[in-house]
PDB file of C-alpha atoms and ligand atoms in Angstrom:
ATOM      1  CA  MET S   4     -19.582 -18.618 -20.862  1.00  0.00           C
ATOM      2  CA  ALA S   5     -21.811 -20.465 -18.406  1.00  0.00           C
ATOM      3  CA  GLU S   6     -20.715 -20.459 -14.813  1.00  0.00           C
ATOM      4  CA  LYS S   7     -19.036 -23.695 -13.829  1.00  0.00           C
ATOM      5  CA  ASP S   8     -20.899 -26.053 -11.528  1.00  0.00           C
ATOM      6  CA  LEU S   9     -18.270 -26.475  -8.835  1.00  0.00           C
ATOM      7  CA  PHE S  10     -20.160 -29.441  -7.366  1.00  0.00           C
ATOM      8  CA  SER S  11     -20.138 -31.532 -10.539  1.00  0.00           C
ATOM      9  CA  GLN S  12     -16.385 -32.087 -10.673  1.00  0.00           C
ATOM     10  CA  VAL S  13     -13.099 -32.024  -8.801  1.00  0.00           C
ATOM     11  CA  ASN S  14     -11.882 -28.462  -9.235  1.00  0.00           C
ATOM     12  CA  ARG S  15      -8.328 -27.517 -10.177  1.00  0.00           C
ATOM     13  CA  PRO S  16      -6.793 -24.220 -11.321  1.00  0.00           C
ATOM     14  CA  GLU S  17      -7.284 -23.851 -15.066  1.00  0.00           C
ATOM     15  CA  ASP S  18      -4.012 -21.922 -15.456  1.00  0.00           C
ATOM     16  CA  PRO S  19      -1.690 -22.462 -12.445  1.00  0.00           C
ATOM     17  CA  ASP S  20       0.381 -19.424 -13.459  1.00  0.00           C
ATOM     18  CA  ASN S  21      -2.617 -17.118 -13.525  1.00  0.00           C
ATOM     19  CA  MET S  22      -5.064 -18.249 -10.855  1.00  0.00           C
ATOM     20  CA  THR S  23      -8.363 -16.573 -10.111  1.00  0.00           C
ATOM     21  CA  ASP S  24      -9.136 -15.467  -6.543  1.00  0.00           C
ATOM     22  CA  LEU S  25     -11.578 -18.396  -6.222  1.00  0.00           C
ATOM     23  CA  GLU S  26      -8.805 -20.809  -7.218  1.00  0.00           C
ATOM     24  CA  LYS S  27      -6.271 -19.201  -4.857  1.00  0.00           C
ATOM     25  CA  LYS S  28      -8.701 -19.448  -1.929  1.00  0.00           C
ATOM     26  CA  HIS S  29      -9.457 -23.147  -2.456  1.00  0.00           C
ATOM     27  CA  LEU S  30      -6.283 -24.768  -3.787  1.00  0.00           C
ATOM     28  CA  PRO S  31      -4.820 -27.150  -1.175  1.00  0.00           C
ATOM     29  CA  VAL S  32      -1.101 -26.292  -1.067  1.00  0.00           C
ATOM     30  CA  ILE S  33       1.203 -29.213  -0.207  1.00  0.00           C
ATOM     31  CA  ASP S  34       4.487 -28.578   1.581  1.00  0.00           C
ATOM     32  CA  ALA S  35       6.662 -31.717   1.586  1.00  0.00           C
ATOM     33  CA  PRO S  36      10.202 -32.806   0.713  1.00  0.00           C
ATOM     34  CA  ASP S  37      11.019 -32.863  -3.008  1.00  0.00           C
ATOM     35  CA  LYS S  38      11.957 -36.571  -2.760  1.00  0.00           C
ATOM     36  CA  ALA S  39      11.936 -39.389  -0.197  1.00  0.00           C
ATOM     37  CA  SER S  40      13.495 -42.792   0.459  1.00  0.00           C
ATOM     38  CA  ALA S  41      11.470 -45.996   0.567  1.00  0.00           C
ATOM     39  CA  GLY S  42      10.318 -46.585   4.139  1.00  0.00           C
ATOM     40  CA  GLU S  43      11.133 -43.047   5.247  1.00  0.00           C
ATOM     41  CA  THR S  44       8.510 -41.144   7.222  1.00  0.00           C
ATOM     42  CA  ILE S  45       8.120 -37.631   5.879  1.00  0.00           C
ATOM     43  CA  GLN S  46       6.119 -34.659   7.062  1.00  0.00           C
ATOM     44  CA  VAL S  47       3.471 -33.451   4.651  1.00  0.00           C
ATOM     45  CA  SER S  48       1.678 -30.208   5.400  1.00  0.00           C
ATOM     46  CA  VAL S  49      -1.463 -29.163   3.564  1.00  0.00           C
ATOM     47  CA  GLU S  50      -2.926 -25.684   3.829  1.00  0.00           C
ATOM     48  CA  VAL S  51      -6.010 -24.200   2.223  1.00  0.00           C
ATOM     49  CA  GLY S  52      -6.032 -20.431   1.930  1.00  0.00           C
ATOM     50  CA  LYS S  53      -2.247 -20.137   1.830  1.00  0.00           C
ATOM     51  CA  LEU S  54      -2.348 -18.185  -1.434  1.00  0.00           C
ATOM     52  CA  LEU S  55      -5.403 -16.127  -0.465  1.00  0.00           C
ATOM     53  CA  ALA S  56      -7.274 -16.478   2.830  1.00  0.00           C
ATOM     54  CA  HIS S  57     -10.412 -18.587   2.753  1.00  0.00           C
ATOM     55  CA  PRO S  58     -13.315 -17.759   5.121  1.00  0.00           C
ATOM     56  CA  ASN S  59     -13.341 -19.899   8.253  1.00  0.00           C
ATOM     57  CA  GLU S  60     -16.787 -19.694   9.824  1.00  0.00           C
ATOM     58  CA  PRO S  61     -19.703 -22.115  10.236  1.00  0.00           C
ATOM     59  CA  ALA S  62     -21.581 -20.752   7.192  1.00  0.00           C
ATOM     60  CA  HIS S  63     -18.559 -20.984   4.866  1.00  0.00           C
ATOM     61  CA  HIS S  64     -15.574 -23.149   5.652  1.00  0.00           C
ATOM     62  CA  ILE S  65     -13.324 -25.995   4.616  1.00  0.00           C
ATOM     63  CA  GLU S  66     -14.892 -29.258   5.830  1.00  0.00           C
ATOM     64  CA  PHE S  67     -11.969 -31.632   5.366  1.00  0.00           C
ATOM     65  CA  ILE S  68      -8.580 -32.237   3.783  1.00  0.00           C
ATOM     66  CA  ASP S  69      -7.924 -35.717   2.338  1.00  0.00           C
ATOM     67  CA  LEU S  70      -4.491 -36.962   1.316  1.00  0.00           C
ATOM     68  CA  TYR S  71      -3.811 -39.616  -1.347  1.00  0.00           C
ATOM     69  CA  GLU S  72      -0.651 -41.164  -2.781  1.00  0.00           C
ATOM     70  CA  ASP S  73      -1.715 -41.478  -6.411  1.00  0.00           C
ATOM     71  CA  GLU S  74      -4.975 -43.476  -6.140  1.00  0.00           C
ATOM     72  CA  VAL S  75      -4.351 -44.704  -2.580  1.00  0.00           C
ATOM     73  CA  TYR S  76      -6.242 -42.970   0.207  1.00  0.00           C
ATOM     74  CA  LEU S  77      -3.924 -42.153   3.136  1.00  0.00           C
ATOM     75  CA  THR S  78      -5.668 -39.929   5.662  1.00  0.00           C
ATOM     76  CA  ARG S  79      -8.115 -37.140   6.462  1.00  0.00           C
ATOM     77  CA  ALA S  80      -8.411 -34.109   8.735  1.00  0.00           C
ATOM     78  CA  ASP S  81     -11.857 -32.680   9.509  1.00  0.00           C
ATOM     79  CA  PHE S  82     -12.596 -29.019  10.279  1.00  0.00           C
ATOM     80  CA  THR S  83     -15.602 -27.396  11.898  1.00  0.00           C
ATOM     81  CA  GLY S  84     -15.524 -23.800  10.707  1.00  0.00           C
ATOM     82  CA  GLY S  85     -14.707 -22.847  14.262  1.00  0.00           C
ATOM     83  CA  LYS S  86     -11.468 -21.374  15.502  1.00  0.00           C
ATOM     84  CA  VAL S  87      -9.237 -23.833  13.651  1.00  0.00           C
ATOM     85  CA  ASN S  88      -7.493 -22.936  10.412  1.00  0.00           C
ATOM     86  CA  PRO S  89      -7.603 -25.475   7.569  1.00  0.00           C
ATOM     87  CA  LYS S  90      -3.935 -26.400   7.852  1.00  0.00           C
ATOM     88  CA  VAL S  91      -2.615 -29.776   8.955  1.00  0.00           C
ATOM     89  CA  THR S  92       0.644 -31.718   9.064  1.00  0.00           C
ATOM     90  CA  PHE S  93       0.612 -35.493   8.496  1.00  0.00           C
ATOM     91  CA  GLU S  94       3.465 -37.962   8.925  1.00  0.00           C
ATOM     92  CA  VAL S  95       3.339 -40.429   6.044  1.00  0.00           C
ATOM     93  CA  MET S  96       5.444 -43.227   4.616  1.00  0.00           C
ATOM     94  CA  LEU S  97       5.203 -43.325   0.843  1.00  0.00           C
ATOM     95  CA  THR S  98       5.445 -46.713  -0.811  1.00  0.00           C
ATOM     96  CA  LYS S  99       5.639 -46.100  -4.538  1.00  0.00           C
ATOM     97  CA  GLY S 100       6.684 -42.552  -5.031  1.00  0.00           C
ATOM     98  CA  GLY S 101       4.494 -40.561  -7.222  1.00  0.00           C
ATOM     99  CA  ARG S 102       1.930 -37.917  -6.845  1.00  0.00           C
ATOM    100  CA  LEU S 103       0.768 -36.738  -3.448  1.00  0.00           C
ATOM    101  CA  ARG S 104      -2.776 -35.459  -3.955  1.00  0.00           C
ATOM    102  CA  ALA S 105      -4.628 -33.306  -1.451  1.00  0.00           C
ATOM    103  CA  PHE S 106      -8.377 -32.769  -1.725  1.00  0.00           C
ATOM    104  CA  CYS S 107     -10.324 -30.252   0.287  1.00  0.00           C
ATOM    105  CA  SER S 108     -14.060 -29.661   0.435  1.00  0.00           C
ATOM    106  CA  CYS S 109     -15.598 -26.221   0.869  1.00  0.00           C
ATOM    107  CA  ASN S 110     -19.250 -26.317   1.902  1.00  0.00           C
ATOM    108  CA  LEU S 111     -20.078 -23.597  -0.667  1.00  0.00           C
ATOM    109  CA  HIS S 112     -17.523 -24.206  -3.432  1.00  0.00           C
ATOM    110  CA  GLY S 113     -17.033 -27.954  -3.751  1.00  0.00           C
ATOM    111  CA  VAL S 114     -13.987 -30.195  -3.862  1.00  0.00           C
ATOM    112  CA  TRP S 115     -10.549 -28.926  -4.914  1.00  0.00           C
ATOM    113  CA  GLU S 116      -7.339 -30.791  -5.662  1.00  0.00           C
ATOM    114  CA  GLY S 117      -3.704 -29.801  -5.328  1.00  0.00           C
ATOM    115  CA  ASP S 118      -0.744 -32.100  -5.878  1.00  0.00           C
ATOM    116  CA  LYS S 119       3.014 -32.524  -5.572  1.00  0.00           C
ATOM    117  CA  LEU S 120       5.309 -35.083  -7.168  1.00  0.00           C
ATOM    118  CA  ILE S 121       7.532 -36.947  -4.694  1.00  0.00           C
ATOM    119  CA  PRO S 122       9.925 -39.435  -6.307  1.00  0.00           C
ATOM    120  CA  ILE S 123      11.160 -42.327  -4.145  1.00  0.00           C
ATOM    121  CA  GLU S 124      14.919 -42.847  -4.355  1.00  0.00           C
TER     122      GLU S 124
HETATM  123 FE1  FE2 X 228     -15.196 -21.518  -0.258  1.00  0.00          FE
END
């Protein structure tokens, strides 16, 4: 099988129950409440390398973490590859309920997406 071109797509684990080391290193893991109320501000943490540490140095690092609610862009955190781990906590107010989607970009391995469903009560 030909090697996948990680830069020609948004990457996701092919089998979430049996992830490769590459997938574990790059999957943005979302930590947030399992549900929320309309108008409620919730804390949403996103960490890359939670399942398996990702390198964090100028030559190989996570460049940013973006957060979306479904198709709506919410916010971004940028990283330098310096002495800052690619983990961030946002305070967000969800409007529709749905899928929180976190995207991260590795300078060597492309863009990766992780998600979490958060119904609005
Ligand atoms: Fe990487």
